[in-house]
Amino acid sequence: MSLIQTNLELIRTRMAAAARRTGRAPEEVRLVAVSKKQPVERINEAFACGQRLFGENYLQEAAEKIARLDQGIDWHFIGHLQSNKAGTAATLFGMIQTVDRLKIARALDRSLSDSGAGILPVLIQVNIGREPQKAGVAPEDCAALLKDIRDLPNIRARGLMVMPPFSADPEQTRPYFRQTRELAFALRAKGLLAVDGGLELSMGMSADYEAAIEEGATLIRVGSALFGERKS
Ligand SMILES: *Cc1c(COP(=O)(O)O)cnc(C)c1O
């Protein structure tokens, strides 16, 4: 068995166990295989093991890979997006997880309106730990951003994405996951998020995805625990 296959089976087992611990069905949680800086051979290997959802951070790198890989992969964008690249991103990805300002949301909406490609699901990236160096809208500014996004017909805000302050101890990160869930539920109750069902919470990475699932994650983003360390 290859290393990727071994890793993938271990992650799937742990995901299912974490879901069951809190009374959730394992199918409620999807694994985003974070393939940034990984060669297409490794993506193909994970694909051969049944993985269909991948996350990329860099637009140029993603475009080259997507062109070389088979159809049948669902790509999510999880990197920093510039508004002048929004049109390209909207054509490449099934979901953009990193909308954190109105300018990006408007640029996506405009390009989709031009291309007639249909409605694009997006997540709002929240700077849940209020770290100055990190992207994401401040928790208290989410509602205002979502009110503006509600008026854009070609994108749909499905949920929140967070990258809390890093800690090797998932118990340190858990309170941020819980705050994210509470924020998302409050926004949904106000009719600002996932109004047509299917709230998404993208949280948890290699070091803490089990805690994230216990706190309500529906999408976990795992890179190094699946593919091994990235070359950078
Ligand atoms: C790189 C990255 C990940 C995956 O991180 P690992 O610790 O390797 O699992 C998840 N989310 C985002 C936004 C990333 O940039």
mmCIF file of C-alpha atoms and ligand atoms in Angstrom:
data_model
loop_
_atom_site.group_PDB
_atom_site.id
_atom_site.type_symbol
_atom_site.label_atom_id
_atom_site.label_comp_id
_atom_site.label_asym_id
_atom_site.label_seq_id
_atom_site.Cartn_x
_atom_site.Cartn_y
_atom_site.Cartn_z
ATOM 1 C CA MET A 1 0.000 0.000 0.000
ATOM 2 C CA SER A 2 1.351 3.450 -0.880
ATOM 3 C CA LEU A 3 1.948 6.100 1.752
ATOM 4 C CA ILE A 4 -0.869 8.266 0.424
ATOM 5 C CA GLN A 5 -3.268 5.338 0.521
ATOM 6 C CA THR A 6 -2.238 4.505 4.101
ATOM 7 C CA ASN A 7 -2.589 8.137 5.178
ATOM 8 C CA LEU A 8 -5.935 8.521 3.449
ATOM 9 C CA GLU A 9 -7.396 5.439 5.109
ATOM 10 C CA LEU A 10 -6.183 6.590 8.524
ATOM 11 C CA ILE A 11 -7.662 10.077 8.024
ATOM 12 C CA ARG A 12 -10.992 8.634 6.865
ATOM 13 C CA THR A 13 -11.134 6.332 9.900
ATOM 14 C CA ARG A 14 -10.376 9.200 12.271
ATOM 15 C CA MET A 15 -12.871 11.495 10.544
ATOM 16 C CA ALA A 16 -15.650 8.940 10.918
ATOM 17 C CA ALA A 17 -14.789 8.284 14.570
ATOM 18 C CA ALA A 18 -14.742 12.006 15.388
ATOM 19 C CA ALA A 19 -18.125 12.470 13.705
ATOM 20 C CA ARG A 20 -19.670 9.540 15.590
ATOM 21 C CA ARG A 21 -18.317 10.785 18.934
ATOM 22 C CA THR A 22 -20.611 13.777 18.651
ATOM 23 C CA GLY A 23 -23.544 11.921 17.151
ATOM 24 C CA ARG A 24 -22.967 13.070 13.591
ATOM 25 C CA ALA A 25 -23.073 10.933 10.471
ATOM 26 C CA PRO A 26 -19.612 10.495 8.874
ATOM 27 C CA GLU A 27 -21.083 11.569 5.502
ATOM 28 C CA GLU A 28 -21.657 15.057 6.918
ATOM 29 C CA VAL A 29 -17.923 15.752 6.817
ATOM 30 C CA ARG A 30 -15.898 16.030 3.623
ATOM 31 C CA LEU A 31 -12.141 15.928 3.271
ATOM 32 C CA VAL A 32 -10.531 18.646 1.176
ATOM 33 C CA ALA A 33 -7.152 17.231 0.139
ATOM 34 C CA VAL A 34 -4.873 20.281 0.162
ATOM 35 C CA SER A 35 -2.585 19.702 -2.804
ATOM 36 C CA LYS A 36 -0.671 22.994 -2.953
ATOM 37 C CA LYS A 37 2.959 22.420 -3.927
ATOM 38 C CA GLN A 38 2.256 18.745 -4.533
ATOM 39 C CA PRO A 39 2.921 17.282 -7.990
ATOM 40 C CA VAL A 40 0.069 15.949 -10.130
ATOM 41 C CA GLU A 41 1.349 12.400 -9.605
ATOM 42 C CA ARG A 42 0.394 12.603 -5.938
ATOM 43 C CA ILE A 43 -2.992 14.070 -6.770
ATOM 44 C CA ASN A 44 -3.535 11.161 -9.153
ATOM 45 C CA GLU A 45 -2.557 8.739 -6.437
ATOM 46 C CA ALA A 46 -5.123 10.176 -4.038
ATOM 47 C CA PHE A 47 -7.667 10.195 -6.894
ATOM 48 C CA ALA A 48 -7.008 6.483 -7.450
ATOM 49 C CA CYS A 49 -7.901 5.941 -3.780
ATOM 50 C CA GLY A 50 -11.274 7.596 -4.313
ATOM 51 C CA GLN A 51 -10.451 11.170 -3.244
ATOM 52 C CA ARG A 52 -12.397 13.635 -5.413
ATOM 53 C CA LEU A 53 -12.186 16.959 -3.575
ATOM 54 C CA PHE A 54 -8.954 18.963 -3.637
ATOM 55 C CA GLY A 55 -7.954 22.400 -2.396
ATOM 56 C CA GLU A 56 -5.422 24.734 -3.992
ATOM 57 C CA ASN A 57 -3.955 28.037 -2.769
ATOM 58 C CA TYR A 58 -2.238 29.521 -5.799
ATOM 59 C CA LEU A 59 -4.181 30.346 -8.934
ATOM 60 C CA GLN A 60 -1.412 29.879 -11.501
ATOM 61 C CA GLU A 61 -0.291 26.576 -9.991
ATOM 62 C CA ALA A 62 -3.881 25.379 -9.780
ATOM 63 C CA ALA A 63 -4.645 26.316 -13.398
ATOM 64 C CA GLU A 64 -1.670 24.296 -14.639
ATOM 65 C CA LYS A 65 -2.607 21.257 -12.569
ATOM 66 C CA ILE A 66 -6.292 21.375 -13.425
ATOM 67 C CA ALA A 67 -5.423 21.453 -17.130
ATOM 68 C CA ARG A 68 -3.282 18.326 -16.711
ATOM 69 C CA LEU A 69 -5.697 16.308 -14.600
ATOM 70 C CA ASP A 70 -8.812 14.356 -15.455
ATOM 71 C CA GLN A 71 -12.293 15.691 -15.190
ATOM 72 C CA GLY A 72 -14.220 14.487 -12.192
ATOM 73 C CA ILE A 73 -12.272 16.421 -9.583
ATOM 74 C CA ASP A 74 -13.998 19.038 -7.478
ATOM 75 C CA TRP A 75 -11.582 21.915 -6.796
ATOM 76 C CA HIS A 76 -11.932 24.397 -3.965
ATOM 77 C CA PHE A 77 -9.913 27.588 -3.795
ATOM 78 C CA ILE A 78 -8.457 28.143 -0.320
ATOM 79 C CA GLY A 79 -5.804 30.795 -0.968
ATOM 80 C CA HIS A 80 -5.702 34.561 -1.009
ATOM 81 C CA LEU A 81 -7.695 35.928 -3.929
ATOM 82 C CA GLN A 82 -7.082 39.211 -5.745
ATOM 83 C CA SER A 83 -10.066 40.845 -7.370
ATOM 84 C CA ASN A 84 -8.380 41.076 -10.782
ATOM 85 C CA LYS A 85 -8.025 37.249 -10.736
ATOM 86 C CA ALA A 86 -11.556 36.553 -9.585
ATOM 87 C CA GLY A 87 -12.805 35.793 -13.099
ATOM 88 C CA THR A 88 -10.191 33.082 -13.590
ATOM 89 C CA ALA A 89 -10.898 31.622 -10.154
ATOM 90 C CA ALA A 90 -14.622 31.496 -10.854
ATOM 91 C CA THR A 91 -14.051 29.341 -13.949
ATOM 92 C CA LEU A 92 -11.628 26.913 -12.277
ATOM 93 C CA PHE A 93 -13.192 26.204 -8.903
ATOM 94 C CA GLY A 94 -16.416 24.662 -7.663
ATOM 95 C CA MET A 95 -16.179 26.692 -4.475
ATOM 96 C CA ILE A 96 -14.197 29.716 -3.323
ATOM 97 C CA GLN A 97 -13.592 29.393 0.418
ATOM 98 C CA THR A 98 -11.778 32.680 0.973
ATOM 99 C CA VAL A 99 -14.136 35.584 0.285
ATOM 100 C CA ASP A 100 -13.316 38.192 2.929
ATOM 101 C CA ARG A 101 -14.291 41.511 1.348
ATOM 102 C CA LEU A 102 -17.012 42.930 -0.828
ATOM 103 C CA LYS A 103 -14.636 43.806 -3.647
ATOM 104 C CA ILE A 104 -13.837 40.106 -4.205
ATOM 105 C CA ALA A 105 -17.483 39.097 -3.937
ATOM 106 C CA ARG A 106 -18.477 41.733 -6.513
ATOM 107 C CA ALA A 107 -15.694 40.715 -8.884
ATOM 108 C CA LEU A 108 -16.783 37.079 -8.713
ATOM 109 C CA ASP A 109 -20.418 38.013 -9.231
ATOM 110 C CA ARG A 110 -19.615 40.215 -12.224
ATOM 111 C CA SER A 111 -17.503 37.603 -13.977
ATOM 112 C CA LEU A 112 -20.165 34.931 -13.440
ATOM 113 C CA SER A 113 -22.813 37.231 -14.789
ATOM 114 C CA ASP A 114 -20.697 37.754 -17.938
ATOM 115 C CA SER A 115 -19.963 34.052 -18.418
ATOM 116 C CA GLY A 116 -23.434 32.779 -17.481
ATOM 117 C CA ALA A 117 -21.745 29.949 -15.607
ATOM 118 C CA GLY A 118 -24.403 29.722 -12.916
ATOM 119 C CA ILE A 119 -24.338 30.273 -9.177
ATOM 120 C CA LEU A 120 -21.026 29.809 -7.383
ATOM 121 C CA PRO A 121 -21.008 28.725 -3.736
ATOM 122 C CA VAL A 122 -18.565 30.679 -1.583
ATOM 123 C CA LEU A 123 -17.464 30.692 2.039
ATOM 124 C CA ILE A 124 -16.629 33.764 4.064
ATOM 125 C CA GLN A 125 -13.139 33.634 5.528
ATOM 126 C CA VAL A 126 -13.257 34.890 9.106
ATOM 127 C CA ASN A 127 -10.194 36.001 11.063
ATOM 128 C CA ILE A 128 -11.515 34.242 14.140
ATOM 129 C CA GLY A 129 -8.336 34.750 16.167
ATOM 130 C CA ARG A 130 -8.103 38.446 15.190
ATOM 131 C CA GLU A 131 -4.505 38.026 14.050
ATOM 132 C CA PRO A 132 -3.250 41.150 12.248
ATOM 133 C CA GLN A 133 -1.129 39.165 9.771
ATOM 134 C CA LYS A 134 -3.999 36.919 8.663
ATOM 135 C CA ALA A 135 -6.652 37.362 6.009
ATOM 136 C CA GLY A 136 -10.323 37.195 6.853
ATOM 137 C CA VAL A 137 -13.133 39.486 7.906
ATOM 138 C CA ALA A 138 -13.418 40.322 11.623
ATOM 139 C CA PRO A 139 -16.192 38.303 13.306
ATOM 140 C CA GLU A 140 -18.207 41.446 14.103
ATOM 141 C CA ASP A 141 -18.067 42.591 10.446
ATOM 142 C CA CYS A 142 -19.437 39.343 9.017
ATOM 143 C CA ALA A 143 -23.094 40.316 9.139
ATOM 144 C CA ALA A 144 -22.542 43.568 7.215
ATOM 145 C CA LEU A 145 -20.485 41.801 4.541
ATOM 146 C CA LEU A 146 -23.113 39.093 4.188
ATOM 147 C CA LYS A 147 -25.908 41.636 3.839
ATOM 148 C CA ASP A 148 -24.119 43.111 0.841
ATOM 149 C CA ILE A 149 -23.339 39.682 -0.605
ATOM 150 C CA ARG A 150 -27.008 38.709 -0.346
ATOM 151 C CA ASP A 151 -27.722 41.219 -3.132
ATOM 152 C CA LEU A 152 -25.307 39.539 -5.559
ATOM 153 C CA PRO A 153 -27.283 37.051 -7.668
ATOM 154 C CA ASN A 154 -24.430 34.874 -8.947
ATOM 155 C CA ILE A 155 -22.734 33.859 -5.719
ATOM 156 C CA ARG A 156 -24.209 32.157 -2.687
ATOM 157 C CA ALA A 157 -22.669 32.349 0.799
ATOM 158 C CA ARG A 158 -22.851 28.817 2.144
ATOM 159 C CA GLY A 159 -20.811 29.151 5.328
ATOM 160 C CA LEU A 160 -17.600 30.166 7.027
ATOM 161 C CA MET A 161 -13.948 29.209 6.687
ATOM 162 C CA VAL A 162 -11.359 29.818 9.406
ATOM 163 C CA MET A 163 -7.659 29.340 10.088
ATOM 164 C CA PRO A 164 -7.309 29.874 13.849
ATOM 165 C CA PRO A 165 -3.994 30.730 15.524
ATOM 166 C CA PHE A 166 -1.756 27.706 15.093
ATOM 167 C CA SER A 167 -1.133 25.385 18.004
ATOM 168 C CA ALA A 168 0.189 21.834 18.030
ATOM 169 C CA ASP A 169 -2.358 21.155 20.780
ATOM 170 C CA PRO A 170 -5.876 20.862 19.291
ATOM 171 C CA GLU A 171 -7.424 21.718 22.666
ATOM 172 C CA GLN A 172 -5.977 25.219 22.270
ATOM 173 C CA THR A 173 -7.658 25.542 18.886
ATOM 174 C CA ARG A 174 -11.008 24.017 19.857
ATOM 175 C CA PRO A 175 -12.497 27.226 21.369
ATOM 176 C CA TYR A 176 -12.000 28.993 18.006
ATOM 177 C CA PHE A 177 -13.847 26.195 16.208
ATOM 178 C CA ARG A 178 -16.681 26.500 18.700
ATOM 179 C CA GLN A 179 -16.837 30.294 18.245
ATOM 180 C CA THR A 180 -16.944 29.800 14.476
ATOM 181 C CA ARG A 181 -19.880 27.431 14.734
ATOM 182 C CA GLU A 182 -21.753 29.803 17.054
ATOM 183 C CA LEU A 183 -21.104 32.728 14.713
ATOM 184 C CA ALA A 184 -22.317 30.722 11.711
ATOM 185 C CA PHE A 185 -25.483 29.626 13.503
ATOM 186 C CA ALA A 186 -26.227 33.224 14.510
ATOM 187 C CA LEU A 187 -25.735 34.445 10.939
ATOM 188 C CA ARG A 188 -27.925 31.685 9.585
ATOM 189 C CA ALA A 189 -30.643 32.566 12.098
ATOM 190 C CA LYS A 190 -30.547 36.116 10.709
ATOM 191 C CA GLY A 191 -31.081 34.763 7.215
ATOM 192 C CA LEU A 192 -27.619 35.817 6.069
ATOM 193 C CA LEU A 193 -25.971 32.433 5.541
ATOM 194 C CA ALA A 194 -26.981 29.187 3.863
ATOM 195 C CA VAL A 195 -30.563 30.379 3.495
ATOM 196 C CA ASP A 196 -31.366 27.493 1.144
ATOM 197 C CA GLY A 197 -29.891 24.847 3.452
ATOM 198 C CA GLY A 198 -26.564 23.088 3.768
ATOM 199 C CA LEU A 199 -24.480 25.240 6.098
ATOM 200 C CA GLU A 200 -20.749 24.637 5.531
ATOM 201 C CA LEU A 201 -18.054 25.084 8.166
ATOM 202 C CA SER A 202 -14.546 24.754 6.735
ATOM 203 C CA MET A 203 -12.210 24.323 9.693
ATOM 204 C CA GLY A 204 -9.519 21.934 10.873
ATOM 205 C CA MET A 205 -6.197 21.021 9.273
ATOM 206 C CA SER A 206 -3.650 18.220 9.762
ATOM 207 C CA ALA A 207 -3.001 19.017 13.429
ATOM 208 C CA ASP A 208 -6.575 19.495 14.603
ATOM 209 C CA TYR A 209 -9.170 18.143 12.194
ATOM 210 C CA GLU A 210 -10.676 15.743 14.736
ATOM 211 C CA ALA A 211 -11.390 18.564 17.207
ATOM 212 C CA ALA A 212 -12.830 20.617 14.330
ATOM 213 C CA ILE A 213 -15.208 17.787 13.387
ATOM 214 C CA GLU A 214 -16.299 17.430 17.015
ATOM 215 C CA GLU A 215 -17.113 21.152 16.933
ATOM 216 C CA GLY A 216 -19.138 20.947 13.732
ATOM 217 C CA ALA A 217 -16.806 21.114 10.716
ATOM 218 C CA THR A 218 -18.353 19.954 7.438
ATOM 219 C CA LEU A 219 -15.160 20.501 5.414
ATOM 220 C CA ILE A 220 -11.697 19.795 6.780
ATOM 221 C CA ARG A 221 -8.610 20.896 4.863
ATOM 222 C CA VAL A 222 -5.743 18.437 5.221
ATOM 223 C CA GLY A 223 -2.399 18.690 3.428
ATOM 224 C CA SER A 224 0.706 17.359 5.169
ATOM 225 C CA ALA A 225 -1.026 14.513 7.058
ATOM 226 C CA LEU A 226 -2.141 13.180 3.676
ATOM 227 C CA PHE A 227 0.656 13.978 1.234
ATOM 228 C CA GLY A 228 3.589 14.351 3.612
ATOM 229 C CA GLU A 229 5.585 17.535 4.019
ATOM 230 C CA ARG A 230 5.413 20.043 1.163
ATOM 231 C CA LYS A 231 8.496 21.139 -0.664
ATOM 232 C CA SER A 232 8.562 24.926 -0.588
HETATM 233 C C1 LIG B 1 -1.878 24.627 3.598
HETATM 234 C C2 LIG B 1 -3.259 24.833 4.070
HETATM 235 C C3 LIG B 1 -3.971 23.810 4.711
HETATM 236 C C4 LIG B 1 -3.402 22.445 5.023
HETATM 237 O O1 LIG B 1 -2.449 22.516 6.038
HETATM 238 P P1 LIG B 1 -1.807 21.182 6.662
HETATM 239 O O2 LIG B 1 -1.360 21.606 8.006
HETATM 240 O O3 LIG B 1 -0.696 20.782 5.756
HETATM 241 O O4 LIG B 1 -2.880 20.158 6.725
HETATM 242 C C5 LIG B 1 -5.281 24.074 5.071
HETATM 243 N N1 LIG B 1 -5.856 25.265 4.833
HETATM 244 C C6 LIG B 1 -5.212 26.264 4.221
HETATM 245 C C7 LIG B 1 -5.901 27.560 3.984
HETATM 246 C C8 LIG B 1 -3.887 26.097 3.835
HETATM 247 O O5 LIG B 1 -3.240 27.111 3.249
#
